[in-house]
Tab-separated table of C-alpha atoms (C1' of nucleotides) in Angstrom:
chain	number	residue	atom	x	y	z
A	245	MET	CA	0.000	0.000	0.000
A	246	LYS	CA	1.855	2.998	-1.200
A	247	GLU	CA	1.404	6.357	0.464
A	248	LEU	CA	0.645	9.267	-1.770
A	249	GLU	CA	2.579	11.488	0.626
A	250	LYS	CA	6.174	10.472	0.844
A	251	SER	CA	7.222	10.045	4.421
A	252	THR	CA	9.142	12.950	5.883
A	253	GLU	CA	12.155	10.775	6.421
A	254	LEU	CA	12.216	9.838	2.784
A	255	LYS	CA	11.892	13.434	1.677
A	256	ILE	CA	14.809	14.327	3.903
A	257	LEU	CA	16.949	11.566	2.530
A	258	GLU	CA	16.260	12.572	-1.038
A	259	ALA	CA	17.015	16.206	-0.384
A	260	ALA	CA	20.132	15.318	1.573
A	261	LYS	CA	21.352	13.023	-1.153
A	262	LEU	CA	21.113	15.769	-3.709
A	263	GLU	CA	22.773	18.345	-1.457
A	264	PHE	CA	25.608	16.121	-0.291
A	265	ILE	CA	26.416	14.780	-3.719
A	266	THR	CA	26.606	18.178	-5.350
A	267	LYS	CA	28.320	20.084	-2.521
A	268	GLY	CA	30.155	17.424	-0.537
A	269	PHE	CA	29.911	17.048	3.215
A	270	ASP	CA	31.669	20.290	4.058
A	271	GLY	CA	29.853	22.335	1.466
A	272	ALA	CA	26.398	20.960	2.222
A	273	ARG	CA	24.070	23.087	4.366
A	274	MET	CA	21.497	21.670	6.747
A	275	GLN	CA	19.286	24.667	6.045
A	276	GLN	CA	19.368	23.919	2.341
A	277	ILE	CA	18.455	20.305	2.906
A	278	ALA	CA	15.574	21.315	5.140
A	279	THR	CA	14.294	23.784	2.574
A	280	LYS	CA	14.478	21.289	-0.270
A	281	ALA	CA	12.617	18.774	1.858
A	282	GLY	CA	9.973	21.354	2.684
A	283	ILE	CA	10.627	21.379	6.411
A	284	ASN	CA	12.907	23.200	8.862
A	285	LYS	CA	16.236	22.528	10.450
A	286	ALA	CA	14.884	21.470	13.818
A	287	LEU	CA	12.962	18.639	12.266
A	288	LEU	CA	16.067	17.493	10.507
A	289	HIS	CA	17.767	17.082	13.838
A	290	TYR	CA	14.730	15.309	15.180
A	291	TYR	CA	15.045	12.583	12.554
A	292	PHE	CA	18.807	12.369	12.282
A	293	ARG	CA	20.552	13.643	15.356
A	294	ASN	CA	23.218	15.564	13.490
A	295	LYS	CA	24.801	16.248	10.130
A	296	GLU	CA	27.210	13.355	10.435
A	297	ASN	CA	24.438	10.820	10.947
A	298	LEU	CA	22.443	12.142	8.045
A	299	PHE	CA	25.498	11.980	5.858
A	300	LYS	CA	26.244	8.409	6.730
A	301	ALA	CA	22.700	7.400	5.963
A	302	VAL	CA	22.978	8.967	2.521
A	303	PHE	CA	26.404	7.594	1.787
A	304	GLY	CA	25.411	4.084	2.642
A	305	ASN	CA	22.436	4.324	0.320
A	306	VAL	CA	24.427	5.644	-2.533
A	307	PHE	CA	27.639	3.706	-2.535
A	308	GLY	CA	26.215	0.652	-4.193
A	309	ASP	CA	25.692	2.458	-7.470
A	310	PHE	CA	29.382	3.028	-7.911
A	311	PHE	CA	30.189	-0.600	-8.172
A	312	PRO	CA	27.374	-1.863	-10.239
A	313	LYS	CA	24.649	-4.200	-9.205
A	314	ILE	CA	24.793	-5.137	-12.837
A	315	MET	CA	27.220	-7.775	-11.694
A	316	THR	CA	24.125	-9.924	-11.646
A	317	THR	CA	24.142	-9.676	-15.403
A	318	PHE	CA	27.095	-11.956	-15.236
A	319	GLN	CA	25.097	-14.753	-13.726
A	320	SER	CA	22.668	-14.882	-16.618
A	321	GLU	CA	22.516	-17.446	-19.423
A	322	LEU	CA	23.978	-15.177	-22.047
A	323	SER	CA	27.223	-15.891	-23.826
A	324	PHE	CA	30.319	-14.281	-22.399
A	325	PHE	CA	30.518	-11.644	-25.081
A	326	GLU	CA	26.887	-10.757	-24.669
A	327	LYS	CA	27.406	-10.399	-20.951
A	328	LEU	CA	30.294	-8.072	-21.561
A	329	ARG	CA	28.197	-5.945	-23.853
A	330	PHE	CA	25.345	-5.744	-21.372
A	331	PHE	CA	27.676	-4.805	-18.590
A	332	ILE	CA	29.349	-1.955	-20.433
A	333	ASP	CA	26.090	-0.683	-21.817
A	334	GLY	CA	24.312	-0.806	-18.500
A	335	TYR	CA	27.118	0.674	-16.498
A	336	ILE	CA	27.616	3.655	-18.743
A	337	ASN	CA	23.874	4.255	-18.524
A	338	VAL	CA	23.846	4.167	-14.746
A	339	LEU	CA	26.780	6.522	-14.534
A	340	ASN	CA	25.234	8.881	-17.006
A	341	LYS	CA	22.223	9.191	-14.774
A	342	ASN	CA	24.435	9.848	-11.743
A	343	PRO	CA	27.496	11.530	-13.161
A	344	LYS	CA	28.433	13.258	-9.915
A	345	LEU	CA	28.359	10.135	-7.824
A	346	PRO	CA	31.897	8.852	-8.374
A	347	VAL	CA	33.632	12.136	-7.638
A	348	PHE	CA	31.516	12.567	-4.546
A	349	ILE	CA	32.471	9.146	-3.268
A	350	LEU	CA	36.130	9.495	-4.121
A	351	HIS	CA	36.277	12.911	-2.520
A	352	GLU	CA	34.650	11.829	0.714
A	353	ILE	CA	36.545	8.617	1.315
A	354	GLN	CA	39.732	10.611	1.173
A	355	HIS	CA	38.992	12.037	4.602
A	356	ARG	CA	36.968	9.182	5.992
A	357	PRO	CA	38.467	5.848	5.075
A	358	GLU	CA	36.073	4.130	7.441
A	359	LEU	CA	33.172	5.055	5.155
A	360	LEU	CA	34.720	2.925	2.486
A	361	LEU	CA	35.379	-0.096	4.619
A	362	ASN	CA	31.886	-0.088	6.079
A	363	SER	CA	30.201	0.344	2.722
A	364	LEU	CA	32.232	-2.376	1.110
A	365	LYS	CA	31.148	-4.797	3.780
A	366	GLU	CA	27.489	-3.854	3.463
A	367	GLN	CA	27.483	-4.056	-0.299
A	368	GLY	CA	29.383	-7.274	-0.550
A	369	VAL	CA	31.372	-6.122	-3.556
A	370	ASN	CA	33.117	-9.106	-5.038
A	371	PRO	CA	35.051	-8.685	-8.240
A	372	LYS	CA	36.326	-12.148	-7.677
A	373	ILE	CA	33.172	-13.646	-9.118
A	374	ILE	CA	33.675	-11.864	-12.381
A	375	ALA	CA	37.419	-12.361	-12.340
A	376	GLY	CA	36.900	-16.077	-11.831
A	377	MET	CA	34.464	-16.205	-14.694
A	378	VAL	CA	36.884	-14.498	-17.047
A	379	GLU	CA	39.701	-16.758	-15.999
A	380	ALA	CA	37.513	-19.768	-16.586
A	381	GLU	CA	36.997	-18.663	-20.177
A	382	MET	CA	40.722	-18.304	-20.564
A	383	VAL	CA	41.663	-21.747	-19.376
A	384	LYS	CA	38.781	-23.080	-21.431
A	385	GLY	CA	40.656	-21.530	-24.313
A	386	SER	CA	37.925	-19.259	-25.652
A	387	LEU	CA	39.814	-16.147	-24.587
A	388	LYS	CA	43.399	-15.078	-24.927
A	389	PRO	CA	45.096	-15.218	-21.521
A	390	VAL	CA	45.704	-11.691	-20.209
A	391	PRO	CA	46.117	-10.379	-16.653
A	392	VAL	CA	42.546	-10.327	-15.393
A	393	ALA	CA	42.940	-7.615	-12.766
A	394	HIS	CA	44.269	-5.229	-15.374
A	395	LEU	CA	41.568	-6.173	-17.789
A	396	LEU	CA	38.813	-5.439	-15.286
A	397	VAL	CA	40.386	-2.197	-14.153
A	398	ASN	CA	40.738	-1.144	-17.756
A	399	MET	CA	37.100	-1.832	-18.383
A	400	LEU	CA	35.958	0.104	-15.328
A	401	SER	CA	38.319	2.945	-16.146
A	402	MET	CA	37.037	3.365	-19.655
A	403	CYS	CA	33.438	3.398	-18.447
A	404	ILE	CA	33.780	5.568	-15.363
A	405	PHE	CA	36.423	8.115	-16.177
A	406	PRO	CA	34.839	9.751	-19.205
A	407	VAL	CA	31.652	10.327	-17.222
A	408	VAL	CA	33.498	11.612	-14.193
A	409	ALA	CA	35.683	13.952	-16.185
A	410	ALA	CA	32.829	14.979	-18.446
A	411	PRO	CA	32.990	18.666	-17.550
A	412	ILE	CA	36.588	18.837	-18.695
A	413	MET	CA	36.393	16.461	-21.615
A	414	ARG	CA	33.329	18.191	-22.950
A	415	GLU	CA	35.267	21.435	-23.003
A	416	VAL	CA	38.536	20.099	-24.353
A	417	LEU	CA	37.198	17.764	-26.998
A	418	PHE	CA	33.992	19.451	-28.089
A	419	ASP	CA	34.299	23.077	-27.012
A	420	GLY	CA	31.595	22.639	-24.396
A	421	ASN	CA	28.964	21.265	-26.734
A	422	GLU	CA	26.792	19.120	-24.492
A	423	LYS	CA	25.004	17.319	-27.282
A	424	LYS	CA	28.204	16.219	-28.944
A	425	TYR	CA	29.539	14.874	-25.682
A	426	LYS	CA	26.396	12.918	-24.928
A	427	ASN	CA	26.706	11.444	-28.349
A	428	PHE	CA	30.334	10.642	-27.709
A	429	LEU	CA	29.416	8.765	-24.545
A	430	GLU	CA	26.755	6.925	-26.479
A	431	GLU	CA	29.311	5.807	-29.048
A	432	ARG	CA	31.571	4.579	-26.283
A	433	LYS	CA	29.236	1.740	-25.473
A	434	GLN	CA	30.249	0.273	-28.787
A	435	TYR	CA	33.906	1.266	-28.847
A	436	VAL	CA	34.781	0.249	-25.327
A	437	TYR	CA	33.283	-3.110	-26.090
A	438	GLU	CA	35.335	-3.474	-29.231
A	439	PHE	CA	38.397	-2.240	-27.446
A	440	ILE	CA	38.095	-4.889	-24.784
A	441	ILE	CA	37.214	-7.624	-27.205
A	442	ASN	CA	40.242	-6.790	-29.239
A	443	THR	CA	42.590	-7.688	-26.457
A	444	ILE	CA	40.979	-10.928	-25.404
A	445	LYS	CA	39.589	-12.610	-28.458
A	446	LYS	CA	41.876	-15.027	-30.185
B	164	MET	CA	70.221	34.190	-7.001
B	165	LYS	CA	68.185	31.851	-4.897
B	166	GLU	CA	67.172	32.781	-1.379
B	167	LEU	CA	67.881	30.262	1.326
B	168	GLU	CA	64.708	31.412	3.074
B	169	LYS	CA	61.677	30.766	0.974
B	170	SER	CA	59.636	33.889	0.631
B	171	THR	CA	56.580	34.061	2.842
B	172	GLU	CA	54.328	34.112	-0.160
B	173	LEU	CA	55.811	30.887	-1.417
B	174	LYS	CA	55.467	29.215	1.944
B	175	ILE	CA	51.826	30.233	2.027
B	176	LEU	CA	51.193	28.880	-1.419
B	177	GLU	CA	52.767	25.547	-0.604
B	178	ALA	CA	50.831	25.178	2.613
B	179	ALA	CA	47.622	26.243	0.922
B	180	LYS	CA	48.136	23.809	-1.910
B	181	LEU	CA	48.455	20.935	0.503
B	182	GLU	CA	45.463	22.005	2.567
B	183	PHE	CA	43.147	22.691	-0.357
B	184	ILE	CA	44.007	19.540	-2.225
B	185	THR	CA	43.441	17.261	0.734
B	186	LYS	CA	40.392	18.985	2.217
B	187	GLY	CA	38.819	20.812	-0.694
B	188	PHE	CA	37.834	24.478	-0.610
B	189	ASP	CA	35.032	24.082	1.917
B	190	GLY	CA	36.977	21.799	4.194
B	191	ALA	CA	40.178	23.807	4.157
B	192	ARG	CA	40.900	26.055	7.140
B	193	MET	CA	42.779	29.338	6.944
B	194	GLN	CA	44.152	28.727	10.424
B	195	GLN	CA	45.587	25.412	9.305
B	196	ILE	CA	47.227	26.969	6.286
B	197	ALA	CA	48.731	29.705	8.435
B	198	THR	CA	50.074	27.192	10.911
B	199	LYS	CA	51.599	24.999	8.239
B	200	ALA	CA	53.232	28.068	6.732
B	201	GLY	CA	54.581	29.098	10.118
B	202	ILE	CA	52.686	32.384	10.289
B	203	ASN	CA	49.305	33.612	11.484
B	204	LYS	CA	45.946	34.187	9.886
B	205	ALA	CA	46.248	37.945	9.673
B	206	LEU	CA	49.304	37.668	7.495
B	207	LEU	CA	47.487	35.340	5.214
B	208	HIS	CA	44.930	38.032	4.575
B	209	TYR	CA	47.674	40.550	4.083
B	210	TYR	CA	49.077	38.573	1.158
B	211	PHE	CA	45.882	37.232	-0.351
B	212	ARG	CA	42.896	39.334	0.556
B	213	ASN	CA	40.615	36.371	1.295
B	214	LYS	CA	40.189	32.623	1.045
B	215	GLU	CA	38.742	32.780	-2.429
B	216	ASN	CA	41.776	34.612	-3.810
B	217	LEU	CA	44.188	32.245	-2.190
B	218	PHE	CA	42.289	29.321	-3.584
B	219	LYS	CA	42.339	30.653	-7.102
B	220	ALA	CA	46.062	31.196	-6.905
B	221	VAL	CA	46.565	27.582	-5.881
B	222	PHE	CA	44.163	26.157	-8.400
B	223	GLY	CA	45.778	27.952	-11.267
B	224	ASN	CA	49.170	26.627	-10.252
B	225	VAL	CA	48.010	23.106	-9.963
B	226	PHE	CA	45.713	22.537	-12.878
B	227	GLY	CA	48.451	21.987	-15.401
B	228	ASP	CA	49.524	18.740	-13.820
B	229	PHE	CA	46.218	17.131	-14.605
B	230	PHE	CA	46.678	17.343	-18.288
B	231	PRO	CA	50.274	16.447	-18.670
B	232	LYS	CA	53.046	18.694	-19.826
B	233	ILE	CA	54.446	15.443	-21.080
B	234	MET	CA	52.649	16.302	-24.260
B	235	THR	CA	56.018	17.726	-25.204
B	236	THR	CA	57.259	14.173	-25.363
B	237	PHE	CA	55.242	13.912	-28.484
B	238	GLN	CA	57.323	16.499	-30.248
B	239	SER	CA	60.533	14.529	-29.799
B	240	GLU	CA	62.378	12.479	-32.396
B	241	LEU	CA	61.331	9.117	-31.031
B	242	SER	CA	59.252	6.659	-32.981
B	243	PHE	CA	55.533	6.768	-32.416
B	244	PHE	CA	55.484	3.665	-30.298
B	245	GLU	CA	58.330	4.936	-28.149
B	246	LYS	CA	56.479	8.187	-27.651
B	247	LEU	CA	53.448	6.286	-26.553
B	248	ARG	CA	55.454	4.333	-24.039
B	249	PHE	CA	57.092	7.453	-22.651
B	250	PHE	CA	53.786	9.188	-22.315
B	251	ILE	CA	52.083	6.400	-20.405
B	252	ASP	CA	55.076	5.799	-18.213
B	253	GLY	CA	55.597	9.447	-17.390
B	254	TYR	CA	51.958	10.214	-16.818
B	255	ILE	CA	51.391	7.357	-14.410
B	256	ASN	CA	54.473	8.548	-12.533
B	257	VAL	CA	53.228	12.107	-12.261
B	258	LEU	CA	49.838	10.971	-11.057
B	259	ASN	CA	51.372	8.638	-8.546
B	260	LYS	CA	53.179	11.560	-7.018
B	261	ASN	CA	49.981	13.615	-6.883
B	262	PRO	CA	47.253	11.055	-6.512
B	263	LYS	CA	44.786	13.445	-4.927
B	264	LEU	CA	45.032	16.063	-7.599
B	265	PRO	CA	42.458	14.772	-10.079
B	266	VAL	CA	39.685	14.286	-7.541
B	267	PHE	CA	40.379	17.701	-6.120
B	268	ILE	CA	40.083	19.319	-9.519
B	269	LEU	CA	37.023	17.376	-10.534
B	270	HIS	CA	35.328	18.127	-7.238
B	271	GLU	CA	35.989	21.844	-7.386
B	272	ILE	CA	35.031	22.524	-10.965
B	273	GLN	CA	31.658	21.054	-10.216
B	274	HIS	CA	30.702	24.191	-8.299
B	275	ARG	CA	32.897	26.659	-10.157
B	276	PRO	CA	32.827	26.026	-13.861
B	277	GLU	CA	34.654	29.296	-14.441
B	278	LEU	CA	37.760	27.824	-12.798
B	279	LEU	CA	37.915	25.284	-15.557
B	280	LEU	CA	37.471	27.689	-18.412
B	281	ASN	CA	40.081	30.083	-17.075
B	282	SER	CA	42.614	27.360	-16.404
B	283	LEU	CA	42.163	25.788	-19.798
B	284	LYS	CA	42.934	29.100	-21.435
B	285	GLU	CA	46.019	29.680	-19.332
B	286	GLN	CA	47.377	26.209	-19.865
B	287	GLY	CA	46.727	26.044	-23.548
B	288	VAL	CA	45.667	22.435	-23.429
B	289	ASN	CA	45.481	21.108	-26.931
B	290	PRO	CA	44.760	17.458	-27.492
B	291	LYS	CA	44.438	18.307	-31.134
B	292	ILE	CA	48.191	18.199	-31.580
B	293	ILE	CA	48.354	14.626	-30.403
B	294	ALA	CA	45.153	13.684	-32.148
B	295	GLY	CA	46.522	15.043	-35.363
B	296	MET	CA	49.728	13.118	-34.946
B	297	VAL	CA	47.884	9.873	-34.387
B	298	GLU	CA	45.673	10.473	-37.380
B	299	ALA	CA	48.716	11.175	-39.497
B	300	GLU	CA	50.081	7.749	-38.615
B	301	MET	CA	46.785	6.221	-39.587
B	302	VAL	CA	46.562	7.750	-43.015
B	303	LYS	CA	50.228	6.928	-43.485
B	304	GLY	CA	49.090	3.367	-42.928
B	305	SER	CA	51.317	2.477	-40.004
B	306	LEU	CA	48.338	2.291	-37.653
B	307	LYS	CA	44.961	0.708	-37.923
B	308	PRO	CA	42.319	3.422	-38.298
B	309	VAL	CA	40.285	3.751	-35.108
B	310	PRO	CA	38.295	6.681	-33.690
B	311	VAL	CA	41.034	8.908	-32.309
B	312	ALA	CA	38.982	10.705	-29.667
B	313	HIS	CA	37.990	7.394	-28.137
B	314	LEU	CA	41.517	6.119	-28.310
B	315	LEU	CA	42.894	9.129	-26.441
B	316	VAL	CA	40.134	9.057	-23.852
B	317	ASN	CA	40.759	5.381	-23.325
B	318	MET	CA	44.417	6.012	-22.778
B	319	LEU	CA	43.818	8.814	-20.286
B	320	SER	CA	41.152	6.780	-18.532
B	321	MET	CA	43.387	3.800	-18.024
B	322	CYS	CA	46.165	5.982	-16.639
B	323	ILE	CA	44.156	8.326	-14.441
B	324	PHE	CA	41.334	6.274	-13.050
B	325	PRO	CA	43.311	3.572	-11.260
B	326	VAL	CA	45.305	6.237	-9.455
B	327	VAL	CA	42.247	8.266	-8.589
B	328	ALA	CA	40.285	5.302	-7.345
B	329	ALA	CA	43.302	3.811	-5.621
B	330	PRO	CA	41.752	3.849	-2.138
B	331	ILE	CA	38.889	1.700	-3.351
B	332	MET	CA	40.776	-0.500	-5.750
B	333	ARG	CA	43.456	-1.203	-3.191
B	334	GLU	CA	40.781	-2.467	-0.847
B	335	VAL	CA	38.739	-4.423	-3.359
B	336	LEU	CA	41.538	-6.021	-5.310
B	337	PHE	CA	44.257	-6.439	-2.726
B	338	ASP	CA	42.561	-6.254	0.670
B	339	GLY	CA	44.193	-2.950	1.423
B	340	ASN	CA	47.745	-4.063	0.840
B	341	GLU	CA	49.545	-0.894	-0.205
B	342	LYS	CA	52.623	-2.618	-1.530
B	343	LYS	CA	50.683	-4.876	-3.821
B	344	TYR	CA	48.761	-1.964	-5.221
B	345	LYS	CA	51.889	0.066	-5.898
B	346	ASN	CA	53.210	-2.929	-7.698
B	347	PHE	CA	49.984	-3.237	-9.634
B	348	LEU	CA	50.273	0.368	-10.785
B	349	GLU	CA	53.847	-0.286	-11.786
B	350	GLU	CA	52.794	-3.210	-13.942
B	351	ARG	CA	50.202	-1.052	-15.587
B	352	LYS	CA	52.833	0.965	-17.382
B	353	GLN	CA	53.491	-2.127	-19.411
B	354	TYR	CA	49.965	-3.465	-19.752
B	355	VAL	CA	48.270	-0.232	-20.665
B	356	TYR	CA	50.853	0.174	-23.366
B	357	GLU	CA	50.214	-3.295	-24.705
B	358	PHE	CA	46.513	-2.767	-24.423
B	359	ILE	CA	46.653	0.347	-26.547
B	360	ILE	CA	49.073	-1.127	-29.033
B	361	ASN	CA	46.832	-4.083	-29.481
B	362	THR	CA	44.031	-1.993	-30.881
B	363	ILE	CA	46.078	0.111	-33.254
B	364	LYS	CA	48.871	-1.999	-34.630
B	365	LYS	CA	48.123	-3.790	-37.836
C	294	DG	C1'	55.735	42.735	6.993
C	295	DT	C1'	54.247	40.592	11.007
C	296	DC	C1'	51.868	40.304	15.149
C	297	DT	C1'	47.627	40.270	18.891
C	298	DA	C1'	43.105	41.235	19.627
C	299	DT	C1'	38.568	41.591	18.124
C	300	DA	C1'	34.562	42.098	15.157
C	301	DT	C1'	31.177	39.668	12.556
C	302	DC	C1'	28.548	36.195	10.874
C	303	DG	C1'	27.041	31.790	9.335
C	304	DG	C1'	25.638	27.411	10.478
C	305	DG	C1'	24.963	23.266	13.483
C	306	DA	C1'	22.530	22.161	17.366
C	307	DT	C1'	19.071	22.606	21.330
C	308	DA	C1'	14.921	24.299	24.187
C	309	DG	C1'	10.483	24.303	24.533
C	310	DA	C1'	5.673	25.456	22.878
C	311	DC	C1'	2.013	23.465	20.167
D	11	DG	C1'	5.916	15.279	14.617
D	12	DT	C1'	6.493	19.892	13.608
D	13	DC	C1'	7.323	24.537	14.540
D	14	DT	C1'	9.831	29.269	16.311
D	15	DA	C1'	13.337	31.165	18.776
D	16	DT	C1'	17.799	30.987	20.426
D	17	DC	C1'	22.250	29.354	21.778
D	18	DC	C1'	26.990	28.846	20.785
D	19	DC	C1'	31.029	27.896	18.516
D	20	DG	C1'	34.153	28.050	14.758
D	21	DA	C1'	35.915	30.398	10.944
D	22	DT	C1'	36.698	34.393	7.951
D	23	DA	C1'	37.987	38.787	8.094
D	24	DT	C1'	39.518	43.423	9.965
D	25	DA	C1'	41.702	46.984	13.201
D	26	DG	C1'	45.529	48.681	14.752
D	27	DA	C1'	50.051	48.345	17.391
D	28	DC	C1'	54.912	47.334	16.597
DNA sequence: GTCTATATCGGGATAGAC
DNA sequence: GTCTATCCCGATATAGAC
């Protein structure tokens, strides 16, 4: 039974998420969060005792998007190459919808390493599943043997970085033309795939 | 004629650079900068009227390291493949020495787009020189024709991202073992090179 | 140029009524 | 649960002596 009115707590969390991600912890303002949520500061402190608590709640929620849930794609019945394509495609999409997320996370964990460790535990990030799968293909002989860690990091890099550095890249490569850059990112889904394939197919 | 005593202004700039890069503009504290520089807050304001000014001075100084000066490598007499190797090697080195720089820059330009535009002008960043050079090799026939923009972005991505995301990657891939991750980054100089070569050599 | 002392203000947090 | 009013501290910035 869904409420038409979102609960106050939910409204706060949404507003806080937006504020924290765009401004960072230090730049975020409780007043601003309250305003966006349509309430006042006092109520904020009623729900979450202080700024720190509120932040942690948001961070925990948000971390999972950085390392993709799309990992599940890899447990499907598709062929390996299809899985790869789905992964790249899906991940670039997710990042495009939340382009500020990675920088936010990377910025914050610099000062609060514990955030990272906690979140990793909660999320159960396990690249080993995918790594194992890739290695299996290699011993099976369907893929050229290459260092798997580097391969995975390369793949992530080529998906994440261009989104993260979009403000700069857009300027440098396309003189600030937003449309052209969006198009560029769209093309990447194909090229990154080909790029990866190139190094592992026999 | 070099002074044995660094000028006060220089000491301030160094201290400020460190503080801003690690904490970001909002997290940085004037008091902390003063202390690190061995002076007091008032003197800080004497040299740079306010925090904003000081920040801009630092940012301008620092931006150039993000897009490498190593571009000059590309004007040398080396063969194309040697140039490529030098570039990757040198860039990963630079980043390793300033691993926090990229996140700092990306975080700050999110709220102050003008910083980016100004810095780009000052630095005269021009990927077109390299792009042109790569394209020349392609028409000459010594390289397989691939989309140059994507190729360059891929190369940057694979160099920058692993350094930027080091805190996470170190945890996920090597259970936090610093030594292993350093070693991993060292290996990358070779693998990224091979990875790139693989997609462009005939 | 460099210092101490102080003004000013913004923002997180709390008290207490409804 | 939600509000108004207020406290209080930390941080930028300035005044003014040396």
